[in-house]
Amino acid sequence: MHLLLAITGDPKAQRWIEAFQRQLPDARISVWSDDAEPVDADYAVVWHPPAALFTRETRLRAVFNIGAGVDGLLSVPTLPADLPVIRLEDAGMSVQMAEYVLHALWEVSRDFAAYRRQEPEGNWKVLPVTRREQWTVGVLGLGQVGRRVAEATASFGYPTAGWSRTPREIAGIETFAGSDALPAFLARTRVLVNVLPLTDDTRDILAAPLFAQLPQGAHVINVGRGQHLVEDDLLAALESGQLAGATLDVFRTEPLPAEHAFWRHPAITVTPHTAARTLRAESVAQIAGKIRRLESGEDAGGQVERGRGY
Ligand code: GLV
């Protein structure tokens, strides 16, 4: 069995090879290079792979995406329509996402950001006590990650709702489904968290019409994809006071250019696409397990439905 790795942007390819070799000792493992001959790989493990991979490697039986979001892979024009695409399922990402969102929530709900501004002034000013019932959290997207995020905020007593395309039931979470239910979900949401997959339906969803349906002074946390957010609409909503602040981990252009207005905007917190990192050991163990299952004719789990895009 031959495994081909094409992990764009990761200079530590060798570590991935070693980790896969430990998990799959009988596998042959190659790393993609633009000028190599075809290796007739059975499986490819990729992150933003080059288009040439799918024209050169024509014997692939499945491609594994080492991330939760498959938008970068599905947009490769040469990806064969019938090639199974398998994404990471949690693999240590959901807990990181929950942690990130709790931190962003507490910054505003517990006034930690405000206390940090008081500190250099030597200002001992105790701000009003946090009333959790006033800090309604709404999670857009209730896949594995969204569910974990919603459970985390609910577990700290924040009234939490979730919205998904198709109905979901989660204990302790008020759930809304479908576009008809979106206005009611937004109307009760003070802190909106986006963990949707990027698809044609969700691109540009975080825009003026959506912001207008949130209560005035709402906060937006975007940990989905930069393409979910219409940047100028966010700036306008902050300017008008419709939104009070935003915490952004993902951007239309990454790295976010140093001169971009988001960096120095007082109401925007920027982090460099780090909310939930792919963890090598967890990911390799999960993918190796899926390969073993495929090799013995079983279902691997985590297969993307190409038609819906996630
Ligand atoms: C990261 O952005 C991922 O999709 O896992």
PDB file of N, CA and C in Angstrom, residues 78-163:
ATOM      1  N   THR A  78      -9.052  19.567 -10.518  1.00  0.00           N
ATOM      2  CA  THR A  78      -8.745  18.237 -11.053  1.00  0.00           C
ATOM      3  C   THR A  78      -9.218  17.108 -10.143  1.00  0.00           C
ATOM      4  N   LEU A  79      -9.771  17.441  -8.976  1.00  0.00           N
ATOM      5  CA  LEU A  79     -10.199  16.394  -8.036  1.00  0.00           C
ATOM      6  C   LEU A  79     -11.284  15.533  -8.696  1.00  0.00           C
ATOM      7  N   PRO A  80     -11.038  14.233  -8.893  1.00  0.00           N
ATOM      8  CA  PRO A  80     -12.053  13.416  -9.578  1.00  0.00           C
ATOM      9  C   PRO A  80     -13.361  13.388  -8.783  1.00  0.00           C
ATOM     10  N   ALA A  81     -14.478  13.468  -9.516  1.00  0.00           N
ATOM     11  CA  ALA A  81     -15.789  13.595  -8.871  1.00  0.00           C
ATOM     12  C   ALA A  81     -16.122  12.376  -8.016  1.00  0.00           C
ATOM     13  N   ASP A  82     -15.549  11.202  -8.384  1.00  0.00           N
ATOM     14  CA  ASP A  82     -15.929   9.990  -7.655  1.00  0.00           C
ATOM     15  C   ASP A  82     -14.867   9.558  -6.631  1.00  0.00           C
ATOM     16  N   LEU A  83     -13.843  10.371  -6.431  1.00  0.00           N
ATOM     17  CA  LEU A  83     -12.808   9.986  -5.455  1.00  0.00           C
ATOM     18  C   LEU A  83     -13.304  10.293  -4.039  1.00  0.00           C
ATOM     19  N   PRO A  84     -13.368   9.274  -3.166  1.00  0.00           N
ATOM     20  CA  PRO A  84     -13.813   9.564  -1.804  1.00  0.00           C
ATOM     21  C   PRO A  84     -12.883  10.565  -1.101  1.00  0.00           C
ATOM     22  N   VAL A  85     -13.489  11.589  -0.528  1.00  0.00           N
ATOM     23  CA  VAL A  85     -12.752  12.612   0.229  1.00  0.00           C
ATOM     24  C   VAL A  85     -13.099  12.410   1.697  1.00  0.00           C
ATOM     25  N   ILE A  86     -12.071  12.253   2.515  1.00  0.00           N
ATOM     26  CA  ILE A  86     -12.302  11.958   3.926  1.00  0.00           C
ATOM     27  C   ILE A  86     -11.625  13.037   4.753  1.00  0.00           C
ATOM     28  N   ARG A  87     -12.391  13.616   5.685  1.00  0.00           N
ATOM     29  CA  ARG A  87     -11.844  14.718   6.477  1.00  0.00           C
ATOM     30  C   ARG A  87     -11.528  14.239   7.883  1.00  0.00           C
ATOM     31  N   LEU A  88     -10.825  15.074   8.610  1.00  0.00           N
ATOM     32  CA  LEU A  88     -10.557  14.738  10.014  1.00  0.00           C
ATOM     33  C   LEU A  88     -11.849  14.892  10.805  1.00  0.00           C
ATOM     34  N   GLU A  89     -12.070  13.981  11.698  1.00  0.00           N
ATOM     35  CA  GLU A  89     -13.231  14.065  12.585  1.00  0.00           C
ATOM     36  C   GLU A  89     -12.710  14.377  13.983  1.00  0.00           C
ATOM     37  N   ASP A  90     -12.860  15.605  14.354  1.00  0.00           N
ATOM     38  CA  ASP A  90     -12.405  16.118  15.647  1.00  0.00           C
ATOM     39  C   ASP A  90     -10.877  16.035  15.765  1.00  0.00           C
ATOM     40  N   ALA A  91     -10.328  14.872  16.017  1.00  0.00           N
ATOM     41  CA  ALA A  91      -8.875  14.691  16.116  1.00  0.00           C
ATOM     42  C   ALA A  91      -8.217  15.775  16.980  1.00  0.00           C
ATOM     43  N   GLY A  92      -8.885  16.107  18.077  1.00  0.00           N
ATOM     44  CA  GLY A  92      -8.302  17.074  19.006  1.00  0.00           C
ATOM     45  C   GLY A  92      -8.604  18.519  18.660  1.00  0.00           C
ATOM     46  N   MET A  93      -9.390  18.757  17.614  1.00  0.00           N
ATOM     47  CA  MET A  93      -9.657  20.142  17.212  1.00  0.00           C
ATOM     48  C   MET A  93     -10.815  20.777  17.968  1.00  0.00           C
ATOM     49  N   SER A  94     -11.842  19.971  18.267  1.00  0.00           N
ATOM     50  CA  SER A  94     -13.048  20.571  18.863  1.00  0.00           C
ATOM     51  C   SER A  94     -12.765  21.195  20.225  1.00  0.00           C
ATOM     52  N   VAL A  95     -11.957  20.529  21.027  1.00  0.00           N
ATOM     53  CA  VAL A  95     -11.680  21.072  22.362  1.00  0.00           C
ATOM     54  C   VAL A  95     -10.900  22.381  22.248  1.00  0.00           C
ATOM     55  N   GLN A  96     -10.019  22.463  21.261  1.00  0.00           N
ATOM     56  CA  GLN A  96      -9.285  23.718  21.053  1.00  0.00           C
ATOM     57  C   GLN A  96     -10.240  24.834  20.651  1.00  0.00           C
ATOM     58  N   MET A  97     -11.193  24.484  19.786  1.00  0.00           N
ATOM     59  CA  MET A  97     -12.156  25.482  19.319  1.00  0.00           C
ATOM     60  C   MET A  97     -13.011  25.962  20.486  1.00  0.00           C
ATOM     61  N   ALA A  98     -13.444  25.016  21.327  1.00  0.00           N
ATOM     62  CA  ALA A  98     -14.272  25.379  22.479  1.00  0.00           C
ATOM     63  C   ALA A  98     -13.493  26.314  23.407  1.00  0.00           C
ATOM     64  N   GLU A  99     -12.226  26.001  23.595  1.00  0.00           N
ATOM     65  CA  GLU A  99     -11.374  26.815  24.472  1.00  0.00           C
ATOM     66  C   GLU A  99     -11.241  28.237  23.914  1.00  0.00           C
ATOM     67  N   TYR A 100     -11.005  28.310  22.603  1.00  0.00           N
ATOM     68  CA  TYR A 100     -10.838  29.614  21.945  1.00  0.00           C
ATOM     69  C   TYR A 100     -12.104  30.455  22.111  1.00  0.00           C
ATOM     70  N   VAL A 101     -13.248  29.815  21.876  1.00  0.00           N
ATOM     71  CA  VAL A 101     -14.515  30.554  21.935  1.00  0.00           C
ATOM     72  C   VAL A 101     -14.815  30.985  23.369  1.00  0.00           C
ATOM     73  N   LEU A 102     -14.565  30.113  24.332  1.00  0.00           N
ATOM     74  CA  LEU A 102     -14.781  30.509  25.735  1.00  0.00           C
ATOM     75  C   LEU A 102     -13.912  31.714  26.070  1.00  0.00           C
ATOM     76  N   HIS A 103     -12.675  31.682  25.628  1.00  0.00           N
ATOM     77  CA  HIS A 103     -11.767  32.796  25.920  1.00  0.00           C
ATOM     78  C   HIS A 103     -12.295  34.094  25.312  1.00  0.00           C
ATOM     79  N   ALA A 104     -12.726  34.009  24.040  1.00  0.00           N
ATOM     80  CA  ALA A 104     -13.245  35.207  23.368  1.00  0.00           C
ATOM     81  C   ALA A 104     -14.524  35.693  24.047  1.00  0.00           C
ATOM     82  N   LEU A 105     -15.355  34.752  24.471  1.00  0.00           N
ATOM     83  CA  LEU A 105     -16.598  35.117  25.163  1.00  0.00           C
ATOM     84  C   LEU A 105     -16.288  35.813  26.488  1.00  0.00           C
ATOM     85  N   TRP A 106     -15.388  35.224  27.268  1.00  0.00           N
ATOM     86  CA  TRP A 106     -15.061  35.791  28.581  1.00  0.00           C
ATOM     87  C   TRP A 106     -14.402  37.161  28.469  1.00  0.00           C
ATOM     88  N   GLU A 107     -13.641  37.366  27.415  1.00  0.00           N
ATOM     89  CA  GLU A 107     -13.029  38.686  27.214  1.00  0.00           C
ATOM     90  C   GLU A 107     -14.083  39.779  27.322  1.00  0.00           C
ATOM     91  N   VAL A 108     -15.265  39.519  26.708  1.00  0.00           N
ATOM     92  CA  VAL A 108     -16.312  40.550  26.739  1.00  0.00           C
ATOM     93  C   VAL A 108     -17.288  40.348  27.898  1.00  0.00           C
ATOM     94  N   SER A 109     -17.715  39.105  28.143  1.00  0.00           N
ATOM     95  CA  SER A 109     -18.757  38.914  29.164  1.00  0.00           C
ATOM     96  C   SER A 109     -18.217  39.160  30.566  1.00  0.00           C
ATOM     97  N   ARG A 110     -16.949  38.824  30.797  1.00  0.00           N
ATOM     98  CA  ARG A 110     -16.340  39.049  32.114  1.00  0.00           C
ATOM     99  C   ARG A 110     -15.481  40.315  32.138  1.00  0.00           C
ATOM    100  N   ASP A 111     -15.537  41.087  31.065  1.00  0.00           N
ATOM    101  CA  ASP A 111     -14.840  42.378  30.990  1.00  0.00           C
ATOM    102  C   ASP A 111     -13.314  42.266  31.092  1.00  0.00           C
ATOM    103  N   PHE A 112     -12.768  41.117  30.743  1.00  0.00           N
ATOM    104  CA  PHE A 112     -11.311  40.996  30.863  1.00  0.00           C
ATOM    105  C   PHE A 112     -10.588  41.979  29.942  1.00  0.00           C
ATOM    106  N   ALA A 113     -11.173  42.197  28.750  1.00  0.00           N
ATOM    107  CA  ALA A 113     -10.545  43.146  27.823  1.00  0.00           C
ATOM    108  C   ALA A 113     -10.570  44.543  28.444  1.00  0.00           C
ATOM    109  N   ALA A 114     -11.685  44.884  29.089  1.00  0.00           N
ATOM    110  CA  ALA A 114     -11.794  46.214  29.712  1.00  0.00           C
ATOM    111  C   ALA A 114     -10.814  46.347  30.875  1.00  0.00           C
ATOM    112  N   TYR A 115     -10.683  45.292  31.683  1.00  0.00           N
ATOM    113  CA  TYR A 115      -9.733  45.352  32.813  1.00  0.00           C
ATOM    114  C   TYR A 115      -8.303  45.519  32.299  1.00  0.00           C
ATOM    115  N   ARG A 116      -8.001  44.889  31.163  1.00  0.00           N
ATOM    116  CA  ARG A 116      -6.637  45.047  30.617  1.00  0.00           C
ATOM    117  C   ARG A 116      -6.381  46.492  30.197  1.00  0.00           C
ATOM    118  N   ARG A 117      -7.447  47.145  29.724  1.00  0.00           N
ATOM    119  CA  ARG A 117      -7.264  48.558  29.342  1.00  0.00           C
ATOM    120  C   ARG A 117      -7.086  49.434  30.588  1.00  0.00           C
ATOM    121  N   GLN A 118      -7.711  49.045  31.700  1.00  0.00           N
ATOM    122  CA  GLN A 118      -7.592  49.842  32.935  1.00  0.00           C
ATOM    123  C   GLN A 118      -6.217  49.676  33.578  1.00  0.00           C
ATOM    124  N   GLU A 119      -5.591  48.551  33.344  1.00  0.00           N
ATOM    125  CA  GLU A 119      -4.395  48.180  34.098  1.00  0.00           C
ATOM    126  C   GLU A 119      -3.255  49.206  33.982  1.00  0.00           C
ATOM    127  N   PRO A 120      -2.889  49.628  32.733  1.00  0.00           N
ATOM    128  CA  PRO A 120      -1.773  50.582  32.667  1.00  0.00           C
ATOM    129  C   PRO A 120      -2.083  51.915  33.337  1.00  0.00           C
ATOM    130  N   GLU A 121      -3.384  52.197  33.560  1.00  0.00           N
ATOM    131  CA  GLU A 121      -3.756  53.457  34.221  1.00  0.00           C
ATOM    132  C   GLU A 121      -3.766  53.304  35.740  1.00  0.00           C
ATOM    133  N   GLY A 122      -3.486  52.111  36.238  1.00  0.00           N
ATOM    134  CA  GLY A 122      -3.568  51.865  37.679  1.00  0.00           C
ATOM    135  C   GLY A 122      -4.993  52.060  38.182  1.00  0.00           C
ATOM    136  N   ASN A 123      -5.957  51.687  37.364  1.00  0.00           N
ATOM    137  CA  ASN A 123      -7.366  51.999  37.634  1.00  0.00           C
ATOM    138  C   ASN A 123      -8.088  50.792  38.250  1.00  0.00           C
ATOM    139  N   TRP A 124      -8.297  50.853  39.567  1.00  0.00           N
ATOM    140  CA  TRP A 124      -9.011  49.780  40.294  1.00  0.00           C
ATOM    141  C   TRP A 124     -10.504  50.055  40.217  1.00  0.00           C
ATOM    142  N   LYS A 125     -11.098  49.717  39.080  1.00  0.00           N
ATOM    143  CA  LYS A 125     -12.522  49.995  38.937  1.00  0.00           C
ATOM    144  C   LYS A 125     -13.223  48.673  38.684  1.00  0.00           C
ATOM    145  N   VAL A 126     -14.103  48.311  39.628  1.00  0.00           N
ATOM    146  CA  VAL A 126     -14.801  47.035  39.488  1.00  0.00           C
ATOM    147  C   VAL A 126     -16.039  47.240  38.627  1.00  0.00           C
ATOM    148  N   LEU A 127     -16.113  46.522  37.542  1.00  0.00           N
ATOM    149  CA  LEU A 127     -17.229  46.682  36.600  1.00  0.00           C
ATOM    150  C   LEU A 127     -18.417  45.835  37.063  1.00  0.00           C
ATOM    151  N   PRO A 128     -19.612  46.136  36.553  1.00  0.00           N
ATOM    152  CA  PRO A 128     -20.804  45.413  37.032  1.00  0.00           C
ATOM    153  C   PRO A 128     -20.658  43.898  36.884  1.00  0.00           C
ATOM    154  N   VAL A 129     -21.304  43.193  37.788  1.00  0.00           N
ATOM    155  CA  VAL A 129     -21.221  41.734  37.788  1.00  0.00           C
ATOM    156  C   VAL A 129     -21.830  41.184  36.497  1.00  0.00           C
ATOM    157  N   THR A 130     -21.280  40.062  36.023  1.00  0.00           N
ATOM    158  CA  THR A 130     -21.763  39.455  34.777  1.00  0.00           C
ATOM    159  C   THR A 130     -23.093  38.760  35.001  1.00  0.00           C
ATOM    160  N   ARG A 131     -24.060  39.105  34.180  1.00  0.00           N
ATOM    161  CA  ARG A 131     -25.361  38.430  34.238  1.00  0.00           C
ATOM    162  C   ARG A 131     -25.409  37.482  33.052  1.00  0.00           C
ATOM    163  N   ARG A 132     -25.131  36.214  33.336  1.00  0.00           N
ATOM    164  CA  ARG A 132     -25.025  35.254  32.231  1.00  0.00           C
ATOM    165  C   ARG A 132     -26.251  35.212  31.338  1.00  0.00           C
ATOM    166  N   GLU A 133     -27.430  35.391  31.971  1.00  0.00           N
ATOM    167  CA  GLU A 133     -28.655  35.284  31.161  1.00  0.00           C
ATOM    168  C   GLU A 133     -28.694  36.360  30.074  1.00  0.00           C
ATOM    169  N   GLN A 134     -27.880  37.417  30.244  1.00  0.00           N
ATOM    170  CA  GLN A 134     -27.854  38.471  29.225  1.00  0.00           C
ATOM    171  C   GLN A 134     -26.817  38.193  28.131  1.00  0.00           C
ATOM    172  N   TRP A 135     -26.022  37.156  28.323  1.00  0.00           N
ATOM    173  CA  TRP A 135     -24.966  36.848  27.347  1.00  0.00           C
ATOM    174  C   TRP A 135     -25.357  35.590  26.565  1.00  0.00           C
ATOM    175  N   THR A 136     -26.348  35.775  25.713  1.00  0.00           N
ATOM    176  CA  THR A 136     -26.826  34.645  24.906  1.00  0.00           C
ATOM    177  C   THR A 136     -25.821  34.344  23.802  1.00  0.00           C
ATOM    178  N   VAL A 137     -25.461  33.079  23.702  1.00  0.00           N
ATOM    179  CA  VAL A 137     -24.498  32.645  22.694  1.00  0.00           C
ATOM    180  C   VAL A 137     -25.250  31.889  21.607  1.00  0.00           C
ATOM    181  N   GLY A 138     -24.896  32.137  20.363  1.00  0.00           N
ATOM    182  CA  GLY A 138     -25.498  31.399  19.242  1.00  0.00           C
ATOM    183  C   GLY A 138     -24.396  30.835  18.369  1.00  0.00           C
ATOM    184  N   VAL A 139     -24.443  29.540  18.150  1.00  0.00           N
ATOM    185  CA  VAL A 139     -23.396  28.883  17.363  1.00  0.00           C
ATOM    186  C   VAL A 139     -23.962  28.530  15.988  1.00  0.00           C
ATOM    187  N   LEU A 140     -23.359  29.101  14.964  1.00  0.00           N
ATOM    188  CA  LEU A 140     -23.767  28.811  13.576  1.00  0.00           C
ATOM    189  C   LEU A 140     -22.982  27.598  13.113  1.00  0.00           C
ATOM    190  N   GLY A 141     -23.680  26.473  12.939  1.00  0.00           N
ATOM    191  CA  GLY A 141     -22.987  25.248  12.522  1.00  0.00           C
ATOM    192  C   GLY A 141     -22.897  24.287  13.683  1.00  0.00           C
ATOM    193  N   LEU A 142     -23.554  23.145  13.556  1.00  0.00           N
ATOM    194  CA  LEU A 142     -23.586  22.185  14.673  1.00  0.00           C
ATOM    195  C   LEU A 142     -23.012  20.831  14.270  1.00  0.00           C
ATOM    196  N   GLY A 143     -21.892  20.861  13.583  1.00  0.00           N
ATOM    197  CA  GLY A 143     -21.158  19.621  13.349  1.00  0.00           C
ATOM    198  C   GLY A 143     -20.396  19.263  14.619  1.00  0.00           C
ATOM    199  N   GLN A 144     -19.378  18.422  14.481  1.00  0.00           N
ATOM    200  CA  GLN A 144     -18.643  18.006  15.686  1.00  0.00           C
ATOM    201  C   GLN A 144     -18.069  19.194  16.447  1.00  0.00           C
ATOM    202  N   VAL A 145     -17.536  20.146  15.699  1.00  0.00           N
ATOM    203  CA  VAL A 145     -16.906  21.302  16.345  1.00  0.00           C
ATOM    204  C   VAL A 145     -17.965  22.194  16.986  1.00  0.00           C
ATOM    205  N   GLY A 146     -19.012  22.514  16.233  1.00  0.00           N
ATOM    206  CA  GLY A 146     -20.038  23.419  16.739  1.00  0.00           C
ATOM    207  C   GLY A 146     -20.718  22.884  17.984  1.00  0.00           C
ATOM    208  N   ARG A 147     -20.957  21.584  17.973  1.00  0.00           N
ATOM    209  CA  ARG A 147     -21.596  20.952  19.124  1.00  0.00           C
ATOM    210  C   ARG A 147     -20.715  21.097  20.375  1.00  0.00           C
ATOM    211  N   ARG A 148     -19.439  20.857  20.204  1.00  0.00           N
ATOM    212  CA  ARG A 148     -18.509  20.949  21.346  1.00  0.00           C
ATOM    213  C   ARG A 148     -18.446  22.376  21.883  1.00  0.00           C
ATOM    214  N   VAL A 149     -18.440  23.330  20.957  1.00  0.00           N
ATOM    215  CA  VAL A 149     -18.409  24.739  21.349  1.00  0.00           C
ATOM    216  C   VAL A 149     -19.682  25.084  22.124  1.00  0.00           C
ATOM    217  N   ALA A 150     -20.838  24.674  21.582  1.00  0.00           N
ATOM    218  CA  ALA A 150     -22.116  24.997  22.218  1.00  0.00           C
ATOM    219  C   ALA A 150     -22.201  24.351  23.601  1.00  0.00           C
ATOM    220  N   GLU A 151     -21.748  23.110  23.692  1.00  0.00           N
ATOM    221  CA  GLU A 151     -21.796  22.435  25.004  1.00  0.00           C
ATOM    222  C   GLU A 151     -20.899  23.149  26.013  1.00  0.00           C
ATOM    223  N   ALA A 152     -19.770  23.659  25.524  1.00  0.00           N
ATOM    224  CA  ALA A 152     -18.836  24.339  26.432  1.00  0.00           C
ATOM    225  C   ALA A 152     -19.444  25.627  26.969  1.00  0.00           C
ATOM    226  N   THR A 153     -20.028  26.455  26.098  1.00  0.00           N
ATOM    227  CA  THR A 153     -20.579  27.721  26.597  1.00  0.00           C
ATOM    228  C   THR A 153     -21.807  27.449  27.481  1.00  0.00           C
ATOM    229  N   ALA A 154     -22.611  26.442  27.091  1.00  0.00           N
ATOM    230  CA  ALA A 154     -23.787  26.105  27.912  1.00  0.00           C
ATOM    231  C   ALA A 154     -23.360  25.614  29.287  1.00  0.00           C
ATOM    232  N   SER A 155     -22.232  24.884  29.330  1.00  0.00           N
ATOM    233  CA  SER A 155     -21.811  24.308  30.613  1.00  0.00           C
ATOM    234  C   SER A 155     -21.382  25.390  31.600  1.00  0.00           C
ATOM    235  N   PHE A 156     -21.063  26.583  31.087  1.00  0.00           N
ATOM    236  CA  PHE A 156     -20.748  27.694  31.986  1.00  0.00           C
ATOM    237  C   PHE A 156     -21.958  28.584  32.245  1.00  0.00           C
ATOM    238  N   GLY A 157     -23.131  28.113  31.853  1.00  0.00           N
ATOM    239  CA  GLY A 157     -24.356  28.828  32.201  1.00  0.00           C
ATOM    240  C   GLY A 157     -24.757  29.915  31.222  1.00  0.00           C
ATOM    241  N   TYR A 158     -24.105  29.992  30.078  1.00  0.00           N
ATOM    242  CA  TYR A 158     -24.517  30.970  29.069  1.00  0.00           C
ATOM    243  C   TYR A 158     -25.656  30.368  28.249  1.00  0.00           C
ATOM    244  N   PRO A 159     -26.803  31.042  28.161  1.00  0.00           N
ATOM    245  CA  PRO A 159     -27.912  30.492  27.363  1.00  0.00           C
ATOM    246  C   PRO A 159     -27.437  30.305  25.922  1.00  0.00           C
ATOM    247  N   THR A 160     -27.410  29.070  25.475  1.00  0.00           N
ATOM    248  CA  THR A 160     -26.765  28.768  24.199  1.00  0.00           C
ATOM    249  C   THR A 160     -27.752  28.158  23.223  1.00  0.00           C
ATOM    250  N   ALA A 161     -27.696  28.670  21.993  1.00  0.00           N
ATOM    251  CA  ALA A 161     -28.491  28.099  20.910  1.00  0.00           C
ATOM    252  C   ALA A 161     -27.553  27.722  19.780  1.00  0.00           C
ATOM    253  N   GLY A 162     -28.028  26.833  18.926  1.00  0.00           N
ATOM    254  CA  GLY A 162     -27.241  26.456  17.759  1.00  0.00           C
ATOM    255  C   GLY A 162     -28.127  26.455  16.534  1.00  0.00           C
ATOM    256  N   TRP A 163     -27.530  26.782  15.399  1.00  0.00           N
ATOM    257  CA  TRP A 163     -28.278  26.762  14.139  1.00  0.00           C
ATOM    258  C   TRP A 163     -27.576  25.827  13.167  1.00  0.00           C
TER     259      TRP A 163
END
